[in-house]
Amino acid sequence: MDAVSKRIQLEQKIYEQVKRMYVMCRDIYDYAKVTGTLITIH
């Protein structure tokens, strides 16, 4: 395994983690938006 493919693998790993975090944050944001709306209505 040469240095270039090692770096590419690492970057893909980091990208996957960032993507997962982004999706999680988006879900939490959407959930907060929905519950916030419900709280505002009541």
mmCIF file of C-alpha atoms in Angstrom:
data_model
loop_
_atom_site.group_PDB
_atom_site.id
_atom_site.type_symbol
_atom_site.label_atom_id
_atom_site.label_comp_id
_atom_site.label_asym_id
_atom_site.label_seq_id
_atom_site.Cartn_x
_atom_site.Cartn_y
_atom_site.Cartn_z
ATOM 1 C CA MET A 1 0.000 0.000 0.000
ATOM 2 C CA ASP A 2 1.624 3.236 -1.119
ATOM 3 C CA ALA A 3 1.260 6.618 0.545
ATOM 4 C CA VAL A 4 -1.210 7.977 -2.002
ATOM 5 C CA SER A 5 -3.804 5.240 -1.638
ATOM 6 C CA LYS A 6 -3.347 5.380 2.135
ATOM 7 C CA ARG A 7 -4.147 9.079 2.075
ATOM 8 C CA ILE A 8 -7.148 8.512 -0.179
ATOM 9 C CA GLN A 9 -8.459 5.863 2.230
ATOM 10 C CA LEU A 10 -8.016 8.218 5.168
ATOM 11 C CA GLU A 11 -9.804 11.036 3.356
ATOM 12 C CA GLN A 12 -12.693 8.724 2.503
ATOM 13 C CA LYS A 13 -12.950 7.684 6.162
ATOM 14 C CA ILE A 14 -13.005 11.322 7.291
ATOM 15 C CA TYR A 15 -15.577 12.147 4.600
ATOM 16 C CA GLU A 16 -17.825 9.299 5.771
ATOM 17 C CA GLN A 17 -17.645 10.518 9.380
ATOM 18 C CA VAL A 18 -18.375 14.110 8.399
ATOM 19 C CA LYS A 19 -21.294 12.980 6.250
ATOM 20 C CA ARG A 20 -22.705 10.879 9.103
ATOM 21 C CA MET A 21 -22.377 13.806 11.520
ATOM 22 C CA TYR A 22 -24.037 16.128 9.016
ATOM 23 C CA VAL A 23 -26.994 13.774 8.583
ATOM 24 C CA MET A 24 -27.305 13.369 12.349
ATOM 25 C CA CYS A 25 -27.224 17.139 12.921
ATOM 26 C CA ARG A 26 -29.788 17.638 10.164
ATOM 27 C CA ASP A 27 -32.107 15.064 11.774
ATOM 28 C CA ILE A 28 -31.720 16.725 15.174
ATOM 29 C CA TYR A 29 -32.348 20.138 13.612
ATOM 30 C CA ASP A 30 -35.473 18.906 11.815
ATOM 31 C CA TYR A 31 -36.707 17.249 15.020
ATOM 32 C CA ALA A 32 -36.077 20.417 17.024
ATOM 33 C CA LYS A 33 -37.862 22.462 14.367
ATOM 34 C CA VAL A 34 -40.894 20.153 14.490
ATOM 35 C CA THR A 35 -41.071 20.005 18.292
ATOM 36 C CA GLY A 36 -40.429 23.736 18.471
ATOM 37 C CA THR A 37 -43.395 24.292 16.158
ATOM 38 C CA LEU A 38 -45.592 22.025 18.290
ATOM 39 C CA ILE A 39 -44.579 23.882 21.443
ATOM 40 C CA THR A 40 -45.351 27.212 19.773
ATOM 41 C CA ILE A 41 -48.835 26.027 18.718
ATOM 42 C CA HIS A 42 -49.812 24.786 22.199
#
